[in-house]
PDB file of C-alpha atoms and ligand atoms in Angstrom:
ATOM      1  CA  UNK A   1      17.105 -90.138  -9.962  1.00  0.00           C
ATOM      2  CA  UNK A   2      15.671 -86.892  -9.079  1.00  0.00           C
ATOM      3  CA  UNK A   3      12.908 -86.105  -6.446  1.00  0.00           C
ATOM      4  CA  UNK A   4      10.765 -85.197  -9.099  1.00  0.00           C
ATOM      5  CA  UNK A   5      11.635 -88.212 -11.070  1.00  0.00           C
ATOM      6  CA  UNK A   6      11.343 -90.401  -7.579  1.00  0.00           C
ATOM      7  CA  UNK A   7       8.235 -88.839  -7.054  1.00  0.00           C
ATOM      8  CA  UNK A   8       6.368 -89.419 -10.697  1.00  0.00           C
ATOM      9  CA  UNK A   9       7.861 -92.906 -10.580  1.00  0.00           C
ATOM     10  CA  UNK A  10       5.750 -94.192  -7.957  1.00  0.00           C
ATOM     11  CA  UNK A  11       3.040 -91.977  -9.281  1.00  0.00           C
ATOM     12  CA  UNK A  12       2.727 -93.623 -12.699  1.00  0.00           C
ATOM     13  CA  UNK A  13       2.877 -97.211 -11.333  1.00  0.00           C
ATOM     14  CA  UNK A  14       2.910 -99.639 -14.659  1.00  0.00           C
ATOM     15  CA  UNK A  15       2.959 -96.577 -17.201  1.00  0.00           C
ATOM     16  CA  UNK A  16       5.980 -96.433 -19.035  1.00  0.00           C
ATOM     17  CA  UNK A  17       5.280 -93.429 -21.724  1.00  0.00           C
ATOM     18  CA  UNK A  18       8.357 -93.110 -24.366  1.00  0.00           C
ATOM     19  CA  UNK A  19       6.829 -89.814 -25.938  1.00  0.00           C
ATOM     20  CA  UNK A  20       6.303 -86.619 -23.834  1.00  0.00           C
ATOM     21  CA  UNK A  21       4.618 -83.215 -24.556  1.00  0.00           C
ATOM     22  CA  UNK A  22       4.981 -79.685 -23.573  1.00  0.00           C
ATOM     23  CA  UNK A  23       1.335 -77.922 -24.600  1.00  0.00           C
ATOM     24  CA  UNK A  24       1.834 -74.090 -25.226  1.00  0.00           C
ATOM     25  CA  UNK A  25      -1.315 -71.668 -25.632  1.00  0.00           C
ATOM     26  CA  UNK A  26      -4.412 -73.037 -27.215  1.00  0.00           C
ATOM     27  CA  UNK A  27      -3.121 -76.479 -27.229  1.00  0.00           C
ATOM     28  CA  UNK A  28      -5.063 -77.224 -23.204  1.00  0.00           C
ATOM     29  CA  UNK A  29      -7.621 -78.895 -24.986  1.00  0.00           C
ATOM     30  CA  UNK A  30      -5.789 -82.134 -26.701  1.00  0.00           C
ATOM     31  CA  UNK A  31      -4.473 -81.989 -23.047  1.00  0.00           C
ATOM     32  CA  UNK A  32      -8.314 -82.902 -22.176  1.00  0.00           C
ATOM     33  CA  UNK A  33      -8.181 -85.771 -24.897  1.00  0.00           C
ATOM     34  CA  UNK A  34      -5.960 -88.093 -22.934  1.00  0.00           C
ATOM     35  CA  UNK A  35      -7.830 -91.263 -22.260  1.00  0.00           C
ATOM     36  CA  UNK A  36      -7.007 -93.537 -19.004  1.00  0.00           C
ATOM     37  CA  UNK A  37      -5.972 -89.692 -17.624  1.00  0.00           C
ATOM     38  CA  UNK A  38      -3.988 -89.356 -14.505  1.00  0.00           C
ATOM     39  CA  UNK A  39      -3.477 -85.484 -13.571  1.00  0.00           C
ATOM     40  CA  UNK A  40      -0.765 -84.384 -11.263  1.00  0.00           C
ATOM     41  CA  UNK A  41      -0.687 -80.352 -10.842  1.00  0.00           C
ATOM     42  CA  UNK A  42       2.642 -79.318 -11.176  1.00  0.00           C
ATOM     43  CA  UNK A  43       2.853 -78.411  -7.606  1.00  0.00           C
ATOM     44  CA  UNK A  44       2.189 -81.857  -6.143  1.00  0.00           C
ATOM     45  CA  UNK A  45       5.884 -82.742  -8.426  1.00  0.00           C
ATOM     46  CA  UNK A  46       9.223 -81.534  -6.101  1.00  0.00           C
ATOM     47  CA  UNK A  47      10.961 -79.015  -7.951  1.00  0.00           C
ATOM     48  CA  UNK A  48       8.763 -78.881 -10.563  1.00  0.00           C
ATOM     49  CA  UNK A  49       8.275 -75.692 -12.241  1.00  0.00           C
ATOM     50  CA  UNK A  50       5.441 -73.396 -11.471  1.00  0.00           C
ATOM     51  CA  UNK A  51       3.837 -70.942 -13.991  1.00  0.00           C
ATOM     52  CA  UNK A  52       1.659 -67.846 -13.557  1.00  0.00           C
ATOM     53  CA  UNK A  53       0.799 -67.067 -17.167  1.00  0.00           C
ATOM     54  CA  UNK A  54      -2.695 -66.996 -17.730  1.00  0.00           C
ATOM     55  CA  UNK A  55      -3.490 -70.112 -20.309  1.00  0.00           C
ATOM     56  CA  UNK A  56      -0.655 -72.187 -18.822  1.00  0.00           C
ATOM     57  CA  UNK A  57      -2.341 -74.443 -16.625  1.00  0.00           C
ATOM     58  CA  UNK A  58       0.691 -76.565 -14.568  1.00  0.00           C
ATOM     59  CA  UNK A  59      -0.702 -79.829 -14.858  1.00  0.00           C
ATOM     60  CA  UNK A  60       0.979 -82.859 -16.223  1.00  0.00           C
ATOM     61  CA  UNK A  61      -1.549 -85.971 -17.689  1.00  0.00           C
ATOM     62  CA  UNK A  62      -0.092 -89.234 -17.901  1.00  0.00           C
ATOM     63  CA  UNK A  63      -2.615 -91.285 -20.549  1.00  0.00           C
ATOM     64  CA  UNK A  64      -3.324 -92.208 -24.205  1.00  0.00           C
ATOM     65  CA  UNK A  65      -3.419 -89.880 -27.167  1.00  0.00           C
ATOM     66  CA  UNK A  66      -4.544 -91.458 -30.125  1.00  0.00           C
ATOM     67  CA  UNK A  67      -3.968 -94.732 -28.590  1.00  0.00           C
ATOM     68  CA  UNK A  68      -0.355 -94.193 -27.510  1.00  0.00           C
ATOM     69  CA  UNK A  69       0.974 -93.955 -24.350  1.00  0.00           C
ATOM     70  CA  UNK A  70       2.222 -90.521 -23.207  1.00  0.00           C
ATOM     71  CA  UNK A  71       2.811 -87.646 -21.037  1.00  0.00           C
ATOM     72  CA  UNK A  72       1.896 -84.115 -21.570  1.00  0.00           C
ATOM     73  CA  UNK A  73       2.887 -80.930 -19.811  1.00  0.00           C
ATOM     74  CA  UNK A  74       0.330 -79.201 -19.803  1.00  0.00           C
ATOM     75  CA  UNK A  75       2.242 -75.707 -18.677  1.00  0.00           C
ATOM     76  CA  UNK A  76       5.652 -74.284 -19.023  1.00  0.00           C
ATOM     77  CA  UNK A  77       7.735 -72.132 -17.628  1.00  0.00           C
ATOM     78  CA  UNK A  78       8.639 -68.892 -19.324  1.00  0.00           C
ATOM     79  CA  UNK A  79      12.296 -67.432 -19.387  1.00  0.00           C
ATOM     80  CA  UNK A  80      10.673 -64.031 -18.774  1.00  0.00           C
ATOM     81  CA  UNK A  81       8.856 -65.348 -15.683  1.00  0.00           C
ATOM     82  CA  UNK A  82      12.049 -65.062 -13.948  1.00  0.00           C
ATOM     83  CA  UNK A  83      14.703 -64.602 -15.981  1.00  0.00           C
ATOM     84  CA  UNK A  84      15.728 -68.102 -15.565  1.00  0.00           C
ATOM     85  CA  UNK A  85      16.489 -70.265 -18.720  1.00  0.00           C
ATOM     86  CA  UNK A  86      16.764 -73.246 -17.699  1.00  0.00           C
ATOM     87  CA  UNK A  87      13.338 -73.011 -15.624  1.00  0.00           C
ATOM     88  CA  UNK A  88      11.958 -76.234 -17.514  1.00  0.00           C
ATOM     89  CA  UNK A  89      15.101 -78.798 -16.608  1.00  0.00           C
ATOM     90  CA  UNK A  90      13.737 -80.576 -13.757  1.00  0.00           C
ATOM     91  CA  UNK A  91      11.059 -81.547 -15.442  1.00  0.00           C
ATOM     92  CA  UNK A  92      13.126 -82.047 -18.621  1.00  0.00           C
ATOM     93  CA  UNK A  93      15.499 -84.342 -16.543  1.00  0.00           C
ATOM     94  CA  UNK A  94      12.609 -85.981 -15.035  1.00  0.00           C
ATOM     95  CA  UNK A  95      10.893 -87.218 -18.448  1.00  0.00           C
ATOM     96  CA  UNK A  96      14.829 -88.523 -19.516  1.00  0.00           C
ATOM     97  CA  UNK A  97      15.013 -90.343 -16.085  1.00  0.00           C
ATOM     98  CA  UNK A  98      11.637 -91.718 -16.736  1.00  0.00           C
ATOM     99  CA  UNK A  99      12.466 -93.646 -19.570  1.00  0.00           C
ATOM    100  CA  UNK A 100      10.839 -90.956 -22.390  1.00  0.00           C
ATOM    101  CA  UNK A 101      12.707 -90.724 -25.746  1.00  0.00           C
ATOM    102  CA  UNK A 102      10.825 -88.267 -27.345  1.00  0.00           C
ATOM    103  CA  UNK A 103       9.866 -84.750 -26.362  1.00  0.00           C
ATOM    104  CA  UNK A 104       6.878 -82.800 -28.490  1.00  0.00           C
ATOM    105  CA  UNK A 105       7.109 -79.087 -28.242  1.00  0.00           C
ATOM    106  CA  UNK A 106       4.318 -76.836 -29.331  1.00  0.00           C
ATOM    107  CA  UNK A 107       3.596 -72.676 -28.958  1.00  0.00           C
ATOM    108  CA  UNK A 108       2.181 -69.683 -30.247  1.00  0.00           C
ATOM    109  CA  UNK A 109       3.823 -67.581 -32.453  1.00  0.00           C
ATOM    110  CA  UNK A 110       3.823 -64.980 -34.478  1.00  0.00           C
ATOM    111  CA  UNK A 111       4.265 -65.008 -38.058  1.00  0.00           C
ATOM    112  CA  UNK A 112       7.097 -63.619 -40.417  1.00  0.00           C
ATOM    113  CA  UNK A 113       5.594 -64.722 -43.851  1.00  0.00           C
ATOM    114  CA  UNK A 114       2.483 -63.309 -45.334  1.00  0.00           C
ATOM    115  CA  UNK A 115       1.649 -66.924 -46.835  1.00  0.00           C
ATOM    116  CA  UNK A 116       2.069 -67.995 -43.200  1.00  0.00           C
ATOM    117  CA  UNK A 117      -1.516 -66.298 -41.593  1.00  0.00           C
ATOM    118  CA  UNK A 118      -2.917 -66.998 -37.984  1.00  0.00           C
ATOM    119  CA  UNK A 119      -4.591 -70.024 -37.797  1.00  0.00           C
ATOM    120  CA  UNK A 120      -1.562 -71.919 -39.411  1.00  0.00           C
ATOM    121  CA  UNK A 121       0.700 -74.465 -37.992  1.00  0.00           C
ATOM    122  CA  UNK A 122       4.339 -74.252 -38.978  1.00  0.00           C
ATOM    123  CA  UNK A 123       6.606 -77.174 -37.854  1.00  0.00           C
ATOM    124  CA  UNK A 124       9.762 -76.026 -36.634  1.00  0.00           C
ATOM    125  CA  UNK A 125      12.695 -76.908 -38.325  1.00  0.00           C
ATOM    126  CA  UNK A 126      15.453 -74.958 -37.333  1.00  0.00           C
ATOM    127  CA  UNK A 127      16.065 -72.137 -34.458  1.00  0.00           C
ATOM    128  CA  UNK A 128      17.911 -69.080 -33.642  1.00  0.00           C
ATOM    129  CA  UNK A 129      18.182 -68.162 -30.194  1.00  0.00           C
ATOM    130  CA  UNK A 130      18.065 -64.571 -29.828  1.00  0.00           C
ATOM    131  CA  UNK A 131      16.936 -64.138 -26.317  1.00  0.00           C
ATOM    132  CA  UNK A 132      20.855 -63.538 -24.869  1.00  0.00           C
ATOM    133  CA  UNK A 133      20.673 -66.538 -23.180  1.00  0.00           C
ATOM    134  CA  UNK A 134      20.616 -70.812 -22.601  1.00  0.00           C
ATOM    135  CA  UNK A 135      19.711 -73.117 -20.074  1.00  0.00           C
ATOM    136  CA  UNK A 136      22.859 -74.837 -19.941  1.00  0.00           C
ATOM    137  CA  UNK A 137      24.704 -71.586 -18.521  1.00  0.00           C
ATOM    138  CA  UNK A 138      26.454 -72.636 -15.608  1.00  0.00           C
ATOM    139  CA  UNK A 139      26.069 -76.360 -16.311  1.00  0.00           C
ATOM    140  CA  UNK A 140      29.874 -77.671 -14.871  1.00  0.00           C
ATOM    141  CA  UNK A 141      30.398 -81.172 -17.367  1.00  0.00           C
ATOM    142  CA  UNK A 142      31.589 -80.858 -20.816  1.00  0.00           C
ATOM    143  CA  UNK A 143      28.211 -82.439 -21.329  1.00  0.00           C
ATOM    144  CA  UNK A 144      27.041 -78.835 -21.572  1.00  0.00           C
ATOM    145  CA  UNK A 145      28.633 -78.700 -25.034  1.00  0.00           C
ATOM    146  CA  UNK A 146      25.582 -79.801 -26.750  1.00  0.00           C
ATOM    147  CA  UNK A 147      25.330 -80.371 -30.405  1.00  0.00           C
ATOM    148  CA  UNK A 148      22.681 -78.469 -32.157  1.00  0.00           C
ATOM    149  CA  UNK A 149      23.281 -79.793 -36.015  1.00  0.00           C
ATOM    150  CA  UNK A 150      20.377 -81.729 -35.624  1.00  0.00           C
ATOM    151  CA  UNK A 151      17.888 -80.184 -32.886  1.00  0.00           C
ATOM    152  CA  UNK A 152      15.057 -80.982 -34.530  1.00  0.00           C
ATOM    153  CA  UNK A 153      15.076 -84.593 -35.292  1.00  0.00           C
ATOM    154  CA  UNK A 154      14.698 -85.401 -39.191  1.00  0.00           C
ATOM    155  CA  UNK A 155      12.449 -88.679 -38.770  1.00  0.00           C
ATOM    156  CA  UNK A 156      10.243 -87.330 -36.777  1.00  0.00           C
ATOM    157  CA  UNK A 157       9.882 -84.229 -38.906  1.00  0.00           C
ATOM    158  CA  UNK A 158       8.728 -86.328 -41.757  1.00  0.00           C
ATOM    159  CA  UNK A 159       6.931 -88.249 -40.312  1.00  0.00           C
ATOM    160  CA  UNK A 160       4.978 -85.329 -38.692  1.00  0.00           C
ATOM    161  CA  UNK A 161       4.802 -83.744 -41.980  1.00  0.00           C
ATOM    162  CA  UNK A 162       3.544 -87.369 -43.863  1.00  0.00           C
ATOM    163  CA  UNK A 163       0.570 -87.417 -41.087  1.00  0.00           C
ATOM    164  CA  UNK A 164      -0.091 -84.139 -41.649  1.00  0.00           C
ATOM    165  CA  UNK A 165      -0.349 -84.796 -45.523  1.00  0.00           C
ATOM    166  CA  UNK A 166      -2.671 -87.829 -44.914  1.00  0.00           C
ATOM    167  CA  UNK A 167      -5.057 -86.391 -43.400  1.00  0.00           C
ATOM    168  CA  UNK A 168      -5.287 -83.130 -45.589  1.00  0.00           C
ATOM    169  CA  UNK A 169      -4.084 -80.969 -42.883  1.00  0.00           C
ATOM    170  CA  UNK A 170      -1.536 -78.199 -44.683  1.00  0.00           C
ATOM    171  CA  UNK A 171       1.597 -77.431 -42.489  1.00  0.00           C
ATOM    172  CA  UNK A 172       4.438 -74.957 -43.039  1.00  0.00           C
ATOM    173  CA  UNK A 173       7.723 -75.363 -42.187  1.00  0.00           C
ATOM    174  CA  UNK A 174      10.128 -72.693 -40.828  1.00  0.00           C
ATOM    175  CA  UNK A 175      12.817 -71.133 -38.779  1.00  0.00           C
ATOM    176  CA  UNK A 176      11.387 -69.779 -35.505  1.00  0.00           C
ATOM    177  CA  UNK A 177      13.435 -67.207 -33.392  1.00  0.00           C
ATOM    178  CA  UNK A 178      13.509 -67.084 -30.150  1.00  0.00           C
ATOM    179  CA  UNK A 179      12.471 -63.211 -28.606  1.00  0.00           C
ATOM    180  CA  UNK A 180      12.644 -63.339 -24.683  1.00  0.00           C
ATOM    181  CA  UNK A 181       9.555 -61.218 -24.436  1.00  0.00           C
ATOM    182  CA  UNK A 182       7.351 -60.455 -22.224  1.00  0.00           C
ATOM    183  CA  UNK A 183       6.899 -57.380 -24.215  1.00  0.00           C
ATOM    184  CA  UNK A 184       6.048 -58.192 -28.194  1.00  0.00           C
ATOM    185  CA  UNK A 185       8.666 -57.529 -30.455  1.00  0.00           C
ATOM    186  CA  UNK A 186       8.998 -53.830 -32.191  1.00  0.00           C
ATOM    187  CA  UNK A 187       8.813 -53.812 -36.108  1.00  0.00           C
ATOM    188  CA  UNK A 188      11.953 -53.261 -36.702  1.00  0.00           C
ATOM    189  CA  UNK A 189      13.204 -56.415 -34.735  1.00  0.00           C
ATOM    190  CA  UNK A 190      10.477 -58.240 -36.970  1.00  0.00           C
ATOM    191  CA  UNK A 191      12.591 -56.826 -39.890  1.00  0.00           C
ATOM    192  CA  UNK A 192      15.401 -58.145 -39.078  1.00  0.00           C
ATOM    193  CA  UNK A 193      14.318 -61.143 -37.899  1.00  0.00           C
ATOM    194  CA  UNK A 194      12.931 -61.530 -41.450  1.00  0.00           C
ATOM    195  CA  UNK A 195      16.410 -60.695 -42.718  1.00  0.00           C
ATOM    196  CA  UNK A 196      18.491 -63.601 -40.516  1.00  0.00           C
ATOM    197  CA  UNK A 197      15.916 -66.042 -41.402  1.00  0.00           C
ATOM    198  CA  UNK A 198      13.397 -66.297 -39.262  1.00  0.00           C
ATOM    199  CA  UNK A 199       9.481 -67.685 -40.290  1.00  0.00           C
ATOM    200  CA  UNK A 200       8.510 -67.394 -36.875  1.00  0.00           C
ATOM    201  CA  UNK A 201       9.300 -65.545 -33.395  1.00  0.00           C
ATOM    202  CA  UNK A 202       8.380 -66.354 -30.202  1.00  0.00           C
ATOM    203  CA  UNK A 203       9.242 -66.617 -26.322  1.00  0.00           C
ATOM    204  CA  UNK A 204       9.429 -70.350 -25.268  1.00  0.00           C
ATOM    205  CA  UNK A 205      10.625 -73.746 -26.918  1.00  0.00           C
ATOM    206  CA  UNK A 206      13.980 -73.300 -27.568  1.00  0.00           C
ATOM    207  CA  UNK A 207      15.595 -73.198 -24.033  1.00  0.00           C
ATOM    208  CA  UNK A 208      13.452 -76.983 -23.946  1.00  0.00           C
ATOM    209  CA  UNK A 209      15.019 -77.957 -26.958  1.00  0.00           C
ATOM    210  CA  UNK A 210      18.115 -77.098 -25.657  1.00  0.00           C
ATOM    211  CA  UNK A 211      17.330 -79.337 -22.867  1.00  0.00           C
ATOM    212  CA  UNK A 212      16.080 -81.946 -23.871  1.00  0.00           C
ATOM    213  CA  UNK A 213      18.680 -82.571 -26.511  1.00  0.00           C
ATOM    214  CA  UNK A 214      21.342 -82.204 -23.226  1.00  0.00           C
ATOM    215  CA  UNK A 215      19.117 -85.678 -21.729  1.00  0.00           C
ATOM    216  CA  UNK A 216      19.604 -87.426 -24.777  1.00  0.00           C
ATOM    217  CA  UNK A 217      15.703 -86.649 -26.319  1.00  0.00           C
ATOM    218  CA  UNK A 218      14.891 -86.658 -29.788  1.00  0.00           C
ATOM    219  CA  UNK A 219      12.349 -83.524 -30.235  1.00  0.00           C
ATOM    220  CA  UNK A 220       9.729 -82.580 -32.186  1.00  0.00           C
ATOM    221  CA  UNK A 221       8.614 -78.945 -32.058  1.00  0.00           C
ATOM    222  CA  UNK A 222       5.587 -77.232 -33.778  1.00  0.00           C
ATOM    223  CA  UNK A 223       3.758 -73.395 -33.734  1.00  0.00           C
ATOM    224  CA  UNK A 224       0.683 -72.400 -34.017  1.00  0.00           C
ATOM    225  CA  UNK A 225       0.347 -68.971 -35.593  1.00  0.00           C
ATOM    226  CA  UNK A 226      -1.811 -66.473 -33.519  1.00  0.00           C
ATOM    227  CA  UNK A 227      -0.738 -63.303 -35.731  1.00  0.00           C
ATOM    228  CA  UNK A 228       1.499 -61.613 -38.121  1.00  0.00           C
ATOM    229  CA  UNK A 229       4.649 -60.016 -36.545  1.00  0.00           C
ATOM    230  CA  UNK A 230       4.285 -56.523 -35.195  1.00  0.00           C
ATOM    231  CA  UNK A 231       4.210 -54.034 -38.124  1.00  0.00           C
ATOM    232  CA  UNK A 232       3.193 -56.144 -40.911  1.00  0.00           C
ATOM    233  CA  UNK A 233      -0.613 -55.200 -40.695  1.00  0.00           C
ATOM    234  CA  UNK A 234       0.003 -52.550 -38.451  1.00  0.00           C
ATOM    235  CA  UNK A 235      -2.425 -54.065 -35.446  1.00  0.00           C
ATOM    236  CA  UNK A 236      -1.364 -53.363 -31.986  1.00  0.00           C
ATOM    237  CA  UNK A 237      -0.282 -57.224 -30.261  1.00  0.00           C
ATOM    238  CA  UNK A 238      -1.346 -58.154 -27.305  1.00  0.00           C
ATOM    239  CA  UNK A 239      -1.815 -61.458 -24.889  1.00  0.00           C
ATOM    240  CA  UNK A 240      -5.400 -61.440 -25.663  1.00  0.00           C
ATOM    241  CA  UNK A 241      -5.344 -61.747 -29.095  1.00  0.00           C
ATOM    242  CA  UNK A 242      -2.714 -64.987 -28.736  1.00  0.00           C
ATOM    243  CA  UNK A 243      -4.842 -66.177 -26.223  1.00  0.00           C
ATOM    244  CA  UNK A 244      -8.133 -65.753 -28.353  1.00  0.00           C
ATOM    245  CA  UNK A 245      -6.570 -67.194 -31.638  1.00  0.00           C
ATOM    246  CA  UNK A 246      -4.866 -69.762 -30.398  1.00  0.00           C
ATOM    247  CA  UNK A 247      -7.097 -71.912 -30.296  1.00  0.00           C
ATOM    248  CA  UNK A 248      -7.909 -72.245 -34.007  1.00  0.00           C
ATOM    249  CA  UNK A 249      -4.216 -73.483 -34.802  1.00  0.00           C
ATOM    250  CA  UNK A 250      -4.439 -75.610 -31.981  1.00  0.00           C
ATOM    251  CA  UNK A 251      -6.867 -77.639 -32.992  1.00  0.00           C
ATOM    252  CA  UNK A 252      -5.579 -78.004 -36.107  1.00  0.00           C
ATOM    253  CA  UNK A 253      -2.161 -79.338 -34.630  1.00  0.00           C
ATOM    254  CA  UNK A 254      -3.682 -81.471 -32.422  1.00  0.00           C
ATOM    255  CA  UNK A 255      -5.424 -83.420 -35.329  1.00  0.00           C
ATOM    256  CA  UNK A 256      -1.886 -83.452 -36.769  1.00  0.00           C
ATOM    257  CA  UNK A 257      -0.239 -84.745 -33.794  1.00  0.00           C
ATOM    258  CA  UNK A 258      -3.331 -86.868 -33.288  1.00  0.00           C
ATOM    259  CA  UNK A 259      -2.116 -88.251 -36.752  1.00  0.00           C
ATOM    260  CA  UNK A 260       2.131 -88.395 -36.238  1.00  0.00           C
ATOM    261  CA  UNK A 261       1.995 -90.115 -32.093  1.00  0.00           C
ATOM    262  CA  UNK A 262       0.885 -93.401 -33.321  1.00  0.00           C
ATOM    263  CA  UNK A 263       3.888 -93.099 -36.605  1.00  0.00           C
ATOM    264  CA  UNK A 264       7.018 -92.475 -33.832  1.00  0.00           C
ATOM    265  CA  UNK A 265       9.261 -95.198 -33.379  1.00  0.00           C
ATOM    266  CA  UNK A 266      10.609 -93.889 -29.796  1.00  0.00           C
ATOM    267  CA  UNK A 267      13.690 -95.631 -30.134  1.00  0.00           C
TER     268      UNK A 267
HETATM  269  N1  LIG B   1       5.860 -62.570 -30.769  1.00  0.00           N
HETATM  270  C1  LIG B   1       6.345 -63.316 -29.758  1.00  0.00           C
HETATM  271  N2  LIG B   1       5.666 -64.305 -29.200  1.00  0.00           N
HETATM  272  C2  LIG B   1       4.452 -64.565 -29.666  1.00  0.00           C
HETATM  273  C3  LIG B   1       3.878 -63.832 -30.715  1.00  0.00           C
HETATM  274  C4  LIG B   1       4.623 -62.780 -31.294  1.00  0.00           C
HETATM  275  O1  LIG B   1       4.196 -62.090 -32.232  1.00  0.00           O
HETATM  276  N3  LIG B   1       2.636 -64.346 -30.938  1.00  0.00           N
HETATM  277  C5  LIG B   1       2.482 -65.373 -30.047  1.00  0.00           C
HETATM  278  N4  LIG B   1       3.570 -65.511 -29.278  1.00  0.00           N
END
């Protein structure tokens, strides 16, 4: 077991949460939901990840959401931070060697699809990984040879999208493509992201998804739409704005997830 895993071992005592989250921008609050909360900055974890983005708290909250044991990272680590891809594995690892099973990812993003405005949640179904690089570079064991048929798990996609449907929330569904930013994308590179497939772009969740599917996690991963794709309404991007919309999505995911946690079957 790792340090890290060592560590939130003896800091979790009885818990024994089988479903993990990773809260991108504007998702903080359903981080402030968890009942029976026990909050562990990032830095108290060995080798955990630290973040400097402004709206990235590094906090993780072990509690209940909707009535269901879980953890939630509340902060991430960007590949553009430092150029590092696999920034998020120790705590990745950590949640495997825990004993969790399933791994929620959410984000911003920006949107490809005029039916697809900000303010909408689009559950990811598929990805294309178009930042140049993955976490598993440099990984020695033909374990590194991951399979990515499947990356997004199929249960847990309909069952997301059944919760969503029962309680009236609408959700799209799409392809998001992973950009390794910091700077926004150009409108040309939203054009073609259009034209290989892509619903949605944006700069973090796939190197986790990569991960986690290396430890053996099923994952779940969903956007929240802070903006059309540079060029499509002509508006300049900026952090701000992702920062400002965010928000709006985000609460409307976290009533979905508030919905799906207590449908998983971890196992
Ligand atoms: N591009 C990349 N990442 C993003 C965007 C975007 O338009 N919006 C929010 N995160």
């Amino acid at each position: 077991m790792s340090r890290a895993a060592e560590a939130l071992r003896a800091r979790l005592g009885e818990r024994r949460p089988r479903i993990a989250m990773i809260l991108g921008s504007g998702l903080g609050p359903l981080g402030d939901r968890v009942e029976d909360a026990l909050r562990i900055p990032f830095a108290e974890i060995p080798g955990f990840p630290l973040s400097a983005v402004s709206g990235h708290s590094g906090t993780l909250i072990a509690g209940r959401l909707a009535g269901v044991e879980v953890l939630v990272l509340s902060g991430r680590v960007h590949f553009y931070e430092r150029g590092d891809a696999a920034a998020m594995r120790p705590a990745i690892e950590a949640l495997a060697a825990l004993g969790v099973e399933v791994l929620v990812l959410t984000n911003a993003a920006g949107s490809l699809r005029e039916d697809m405005p900000p303010g909408s949640v689009m559950l990811i179904e598929d990805h294309i990984a178009f930042a140049g690089a993955n976490p598993l570079i440099g990984e020695p064991s033909d374990r590194r040879f991951v399979g990515m048929t499947a990356a997004y798990d199929a249960d847990l996609r309909d069952a997301f999208k059944a919760a969503a449907e029962r309680i009236g929330e609408p959700v799209h569904a799409g392809v998001y493509m992973w950009f390794s930013g910091p700077s926004f994308e150009t409108p040309a590179e939203i054009r073609m992201a259009r034209t290989l497939g892509a619903d949605a772009v944006g700069m973090s969740t796939v190197p986790e998804t990569i991960l986690a599917r290396f430890c053996g996690l099923r994952v779940l991963a969903a956007s929240v739409v802070t903006n059309y794709g540079a060029g499509m309404t002509g508006a300049e991007l900026s952090h701000d704005e992702t920062k400002e919309m965010a928000p709006k999505g985000g609460a409307r995911l976290a009533r979905v997830l508030s919905a799906f946690l207590p449908e998983i079957d971890p196992s």
